[in-house]
mmCIF file with all atom_site columns, C-alpha atoms in Angstrom:
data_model
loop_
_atom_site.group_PDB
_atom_site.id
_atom_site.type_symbol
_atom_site.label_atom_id
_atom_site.label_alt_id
_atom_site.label_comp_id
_atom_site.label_asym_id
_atom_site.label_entity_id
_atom_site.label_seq_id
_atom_site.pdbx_PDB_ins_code
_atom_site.Cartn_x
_atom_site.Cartn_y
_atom_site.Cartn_z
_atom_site.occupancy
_atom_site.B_iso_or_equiv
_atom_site.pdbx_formal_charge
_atom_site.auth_seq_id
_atom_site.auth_comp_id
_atom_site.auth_asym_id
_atom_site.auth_atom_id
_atom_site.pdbx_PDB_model_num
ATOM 1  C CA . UNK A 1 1  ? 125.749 93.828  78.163  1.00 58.00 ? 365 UNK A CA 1
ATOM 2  C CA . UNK A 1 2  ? 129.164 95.601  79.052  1.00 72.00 ? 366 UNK A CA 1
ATOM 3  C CA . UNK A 1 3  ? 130.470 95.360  82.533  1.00 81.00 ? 367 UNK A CA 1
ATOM 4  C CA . UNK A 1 4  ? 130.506 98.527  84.431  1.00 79.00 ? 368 UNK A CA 1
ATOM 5  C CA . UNK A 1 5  ? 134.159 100.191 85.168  1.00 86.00 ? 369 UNK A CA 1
ATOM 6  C CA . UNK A 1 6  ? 134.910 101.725 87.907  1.00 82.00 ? 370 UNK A CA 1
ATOM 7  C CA . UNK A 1 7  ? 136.049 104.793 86.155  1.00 83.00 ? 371 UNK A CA 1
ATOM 8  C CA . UNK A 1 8  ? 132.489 104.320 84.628  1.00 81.00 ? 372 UNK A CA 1
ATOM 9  C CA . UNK A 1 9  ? 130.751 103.868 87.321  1.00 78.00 ? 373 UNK A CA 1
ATOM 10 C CA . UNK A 1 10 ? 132.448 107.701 88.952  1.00 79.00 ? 374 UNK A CA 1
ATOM 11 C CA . UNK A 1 11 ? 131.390 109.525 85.981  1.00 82.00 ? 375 UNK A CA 1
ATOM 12 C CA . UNK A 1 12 ? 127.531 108.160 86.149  1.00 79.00 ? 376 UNK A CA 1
ATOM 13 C CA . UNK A 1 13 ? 127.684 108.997 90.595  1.00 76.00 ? 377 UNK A CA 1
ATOM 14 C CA . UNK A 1 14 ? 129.411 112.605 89.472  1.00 78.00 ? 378 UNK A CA 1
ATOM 15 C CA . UNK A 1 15 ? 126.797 113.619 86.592  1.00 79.00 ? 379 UNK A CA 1
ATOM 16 C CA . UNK A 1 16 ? 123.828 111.780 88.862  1.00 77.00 ? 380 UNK A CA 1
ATOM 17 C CA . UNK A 1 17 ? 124.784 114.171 92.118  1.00 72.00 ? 381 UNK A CA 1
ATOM 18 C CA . UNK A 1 18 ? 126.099 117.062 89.654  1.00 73.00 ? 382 UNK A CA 1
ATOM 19 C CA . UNK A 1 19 ? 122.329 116.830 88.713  1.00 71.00 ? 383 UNK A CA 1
ATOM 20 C CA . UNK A 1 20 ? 120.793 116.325 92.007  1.00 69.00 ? 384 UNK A CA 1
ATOM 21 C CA . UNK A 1 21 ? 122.488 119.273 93.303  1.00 68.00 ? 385 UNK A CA 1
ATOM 22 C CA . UNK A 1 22 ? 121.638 121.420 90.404  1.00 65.00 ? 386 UNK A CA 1
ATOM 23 C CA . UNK A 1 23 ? 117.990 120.333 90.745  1.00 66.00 ? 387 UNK A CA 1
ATOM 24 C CA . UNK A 1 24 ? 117.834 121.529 94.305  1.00 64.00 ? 388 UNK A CA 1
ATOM 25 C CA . UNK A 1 25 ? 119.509 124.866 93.841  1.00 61.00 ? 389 UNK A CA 1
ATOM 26 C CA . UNK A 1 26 ? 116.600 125.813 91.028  1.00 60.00 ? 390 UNK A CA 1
ATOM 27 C CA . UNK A 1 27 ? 113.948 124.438 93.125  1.00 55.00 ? 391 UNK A CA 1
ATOM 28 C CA . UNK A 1 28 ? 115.365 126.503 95.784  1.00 52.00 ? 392 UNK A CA 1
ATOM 29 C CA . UNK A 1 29 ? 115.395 129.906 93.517  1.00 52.00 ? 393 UNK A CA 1
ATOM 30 C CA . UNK A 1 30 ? 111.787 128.999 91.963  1.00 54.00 ? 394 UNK A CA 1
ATOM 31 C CA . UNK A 1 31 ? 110.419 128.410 95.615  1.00 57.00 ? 395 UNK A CA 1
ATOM 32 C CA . UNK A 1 32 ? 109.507 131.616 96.376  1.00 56.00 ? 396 UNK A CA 1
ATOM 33 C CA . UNK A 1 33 ? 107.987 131.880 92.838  1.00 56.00 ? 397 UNK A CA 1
ATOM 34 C CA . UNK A 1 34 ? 104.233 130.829 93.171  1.00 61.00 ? 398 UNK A CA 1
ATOM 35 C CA . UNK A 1 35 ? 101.948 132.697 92.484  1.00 66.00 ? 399 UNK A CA 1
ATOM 36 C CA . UNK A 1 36 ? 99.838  134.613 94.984  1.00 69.00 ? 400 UNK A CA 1
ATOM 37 C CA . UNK A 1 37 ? 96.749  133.427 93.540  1.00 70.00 ? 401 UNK A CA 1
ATOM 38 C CA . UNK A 1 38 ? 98.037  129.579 93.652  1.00 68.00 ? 402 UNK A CA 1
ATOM 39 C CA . UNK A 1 39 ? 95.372  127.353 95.637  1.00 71.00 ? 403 UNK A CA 1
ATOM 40 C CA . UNK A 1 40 ? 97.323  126.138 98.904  1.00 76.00 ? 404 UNK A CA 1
ATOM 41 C CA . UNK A 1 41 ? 98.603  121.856 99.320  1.00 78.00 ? 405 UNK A CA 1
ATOM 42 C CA . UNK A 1 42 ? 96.491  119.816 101.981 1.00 75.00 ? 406 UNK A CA 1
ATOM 43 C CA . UNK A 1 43 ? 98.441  118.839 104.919 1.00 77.00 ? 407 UNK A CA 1
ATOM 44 C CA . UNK A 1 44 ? 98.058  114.998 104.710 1.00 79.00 ? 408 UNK A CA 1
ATOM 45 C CA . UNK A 1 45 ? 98.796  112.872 107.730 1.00 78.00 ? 409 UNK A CA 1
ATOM 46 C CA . UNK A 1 46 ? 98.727  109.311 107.496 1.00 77.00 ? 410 UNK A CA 1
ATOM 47 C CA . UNK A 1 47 ? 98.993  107.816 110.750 1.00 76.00 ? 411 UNK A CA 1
ATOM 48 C CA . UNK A 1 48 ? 99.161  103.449 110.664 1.00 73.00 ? 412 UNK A CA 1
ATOM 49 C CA . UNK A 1 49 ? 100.453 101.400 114.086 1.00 72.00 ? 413 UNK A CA 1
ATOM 50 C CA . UNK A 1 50 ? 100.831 98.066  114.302 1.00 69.00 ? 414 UNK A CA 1
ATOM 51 C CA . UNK A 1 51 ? 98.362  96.987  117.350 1.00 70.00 ? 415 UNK A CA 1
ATOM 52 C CA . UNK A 1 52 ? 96.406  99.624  117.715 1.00 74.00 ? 416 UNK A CA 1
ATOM 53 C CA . UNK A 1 53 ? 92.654  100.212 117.147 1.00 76.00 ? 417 UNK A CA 1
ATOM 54 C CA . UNK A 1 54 ? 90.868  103.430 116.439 1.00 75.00 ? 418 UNK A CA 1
ATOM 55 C CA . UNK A 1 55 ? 88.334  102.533 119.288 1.00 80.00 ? 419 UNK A CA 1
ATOM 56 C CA . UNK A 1 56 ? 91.649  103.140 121.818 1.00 83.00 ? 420 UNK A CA 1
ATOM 57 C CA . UNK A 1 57 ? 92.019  106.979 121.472 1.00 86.00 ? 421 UNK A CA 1
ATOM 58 C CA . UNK A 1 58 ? 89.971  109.470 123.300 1.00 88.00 ? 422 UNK A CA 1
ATOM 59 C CA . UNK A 1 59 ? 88.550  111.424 119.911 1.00 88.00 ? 423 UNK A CA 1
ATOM 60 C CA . UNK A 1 60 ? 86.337  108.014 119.874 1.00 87.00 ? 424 UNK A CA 1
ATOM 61 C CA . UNK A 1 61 ? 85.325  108.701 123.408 1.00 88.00 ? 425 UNK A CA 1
ATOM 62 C CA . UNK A 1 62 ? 87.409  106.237 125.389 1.00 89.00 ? 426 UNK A CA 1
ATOM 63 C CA . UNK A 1 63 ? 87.125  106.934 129.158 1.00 89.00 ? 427 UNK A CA 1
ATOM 64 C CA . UNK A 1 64 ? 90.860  106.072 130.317 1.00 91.00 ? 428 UNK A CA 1
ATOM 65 C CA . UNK A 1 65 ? 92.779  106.497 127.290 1.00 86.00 ? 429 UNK A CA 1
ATOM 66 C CA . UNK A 1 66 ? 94.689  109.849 126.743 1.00 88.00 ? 430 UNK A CA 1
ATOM 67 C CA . UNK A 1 67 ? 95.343  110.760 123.175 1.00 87.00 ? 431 UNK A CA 1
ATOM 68 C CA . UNK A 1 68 ? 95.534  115.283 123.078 1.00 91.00 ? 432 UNK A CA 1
ATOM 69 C CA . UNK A 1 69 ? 97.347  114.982 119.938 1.00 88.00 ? 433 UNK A CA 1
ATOM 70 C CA . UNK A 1 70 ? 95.335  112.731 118.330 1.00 86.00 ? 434 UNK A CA 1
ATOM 71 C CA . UNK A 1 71 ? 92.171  114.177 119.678 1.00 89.00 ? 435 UNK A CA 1
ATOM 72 C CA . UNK A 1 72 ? 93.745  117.609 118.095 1.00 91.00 ? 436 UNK A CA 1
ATOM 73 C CA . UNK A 1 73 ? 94.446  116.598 114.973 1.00 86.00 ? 437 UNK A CA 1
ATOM 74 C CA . UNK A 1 74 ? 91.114  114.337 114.868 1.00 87.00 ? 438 UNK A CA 1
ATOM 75 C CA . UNK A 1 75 ? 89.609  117.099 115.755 1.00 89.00 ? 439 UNK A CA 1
ATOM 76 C CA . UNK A 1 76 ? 91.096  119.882 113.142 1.00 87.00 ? 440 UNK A CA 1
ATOM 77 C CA . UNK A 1 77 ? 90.572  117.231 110.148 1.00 84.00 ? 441 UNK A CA 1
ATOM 78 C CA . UNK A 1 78 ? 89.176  114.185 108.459 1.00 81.00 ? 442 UNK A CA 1
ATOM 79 C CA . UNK A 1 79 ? 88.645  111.216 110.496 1.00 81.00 ? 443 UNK A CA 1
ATOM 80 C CA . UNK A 1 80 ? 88.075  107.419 108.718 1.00 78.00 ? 444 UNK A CA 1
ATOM 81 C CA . UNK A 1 81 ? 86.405  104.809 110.421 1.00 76.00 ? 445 UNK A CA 1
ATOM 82 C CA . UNK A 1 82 ? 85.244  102.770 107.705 1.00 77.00 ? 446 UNK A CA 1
ATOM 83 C CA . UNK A 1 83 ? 87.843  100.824 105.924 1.00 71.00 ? 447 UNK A CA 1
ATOM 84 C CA . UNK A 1 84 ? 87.875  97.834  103.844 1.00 73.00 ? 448 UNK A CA 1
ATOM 85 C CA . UNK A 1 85 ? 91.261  95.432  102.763 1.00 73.00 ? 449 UNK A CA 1
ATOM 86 C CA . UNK A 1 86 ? 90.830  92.816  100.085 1.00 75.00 ? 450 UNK A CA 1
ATOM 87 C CA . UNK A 1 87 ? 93.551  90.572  102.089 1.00 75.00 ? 451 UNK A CA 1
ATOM 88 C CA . UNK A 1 88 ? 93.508  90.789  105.649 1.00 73.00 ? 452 UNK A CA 1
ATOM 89 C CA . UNK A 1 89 ? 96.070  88.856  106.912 1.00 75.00 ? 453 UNK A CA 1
ATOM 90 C CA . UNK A 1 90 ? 97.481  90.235  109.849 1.00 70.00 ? 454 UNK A CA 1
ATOM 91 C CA . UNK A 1 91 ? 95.822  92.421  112.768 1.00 64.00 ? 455 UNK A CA 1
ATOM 92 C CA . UNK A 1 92 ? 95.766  95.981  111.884 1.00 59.00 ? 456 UNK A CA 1
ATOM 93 C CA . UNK A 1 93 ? 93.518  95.081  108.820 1.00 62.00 ? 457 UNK A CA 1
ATOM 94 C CA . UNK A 1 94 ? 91.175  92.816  110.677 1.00 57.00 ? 458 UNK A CA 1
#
């Protein structure tokens, strides 16, 4: 295996952002491209906290705890309850 120069190692970091940069200005061109037809992305939000149980938030009826944008967003989409972790080893899985 050869050992990297630096000179080497300024022409890969160049080319890489060279490419990076060209990558984003086409993605920015095509955005606009889709067709109008084209079925629309899910939002997906993924929400994990250390500490914190689902029973704690007031979509799951909790009479002191205030959660509006939880309760909104519980409210608007998909809510999971049932779970299941094939090593639970620290509190949020248990």
């Amino acid at each position: 295996m050869s050992k990297m120069t630096r000179r080497d190692f300024n022409e890969k970091l160049v080319k890489g952002l060279g490419g990076v940069a060209l990558a984003s200005a086409t993605g920015s061109v095509l955005e606009g491209a889709t067709p109008a037809n084209a079925p629309k992305q899910p939002n997906i939000v993924f929400i994990c906290s250390d500490q914190h149980s689902y029973k704690y938030t007031g979509y799951m009826g909790h009479k002191y705890v205030k959660t509006p944008n939880l309760d909104r967003i519980a409210r608007q989409g998909v809510v999971f309850t049932n779970n299941y972790c094939s090593n639970p080893v620290c509190v949020p899985s248990r």
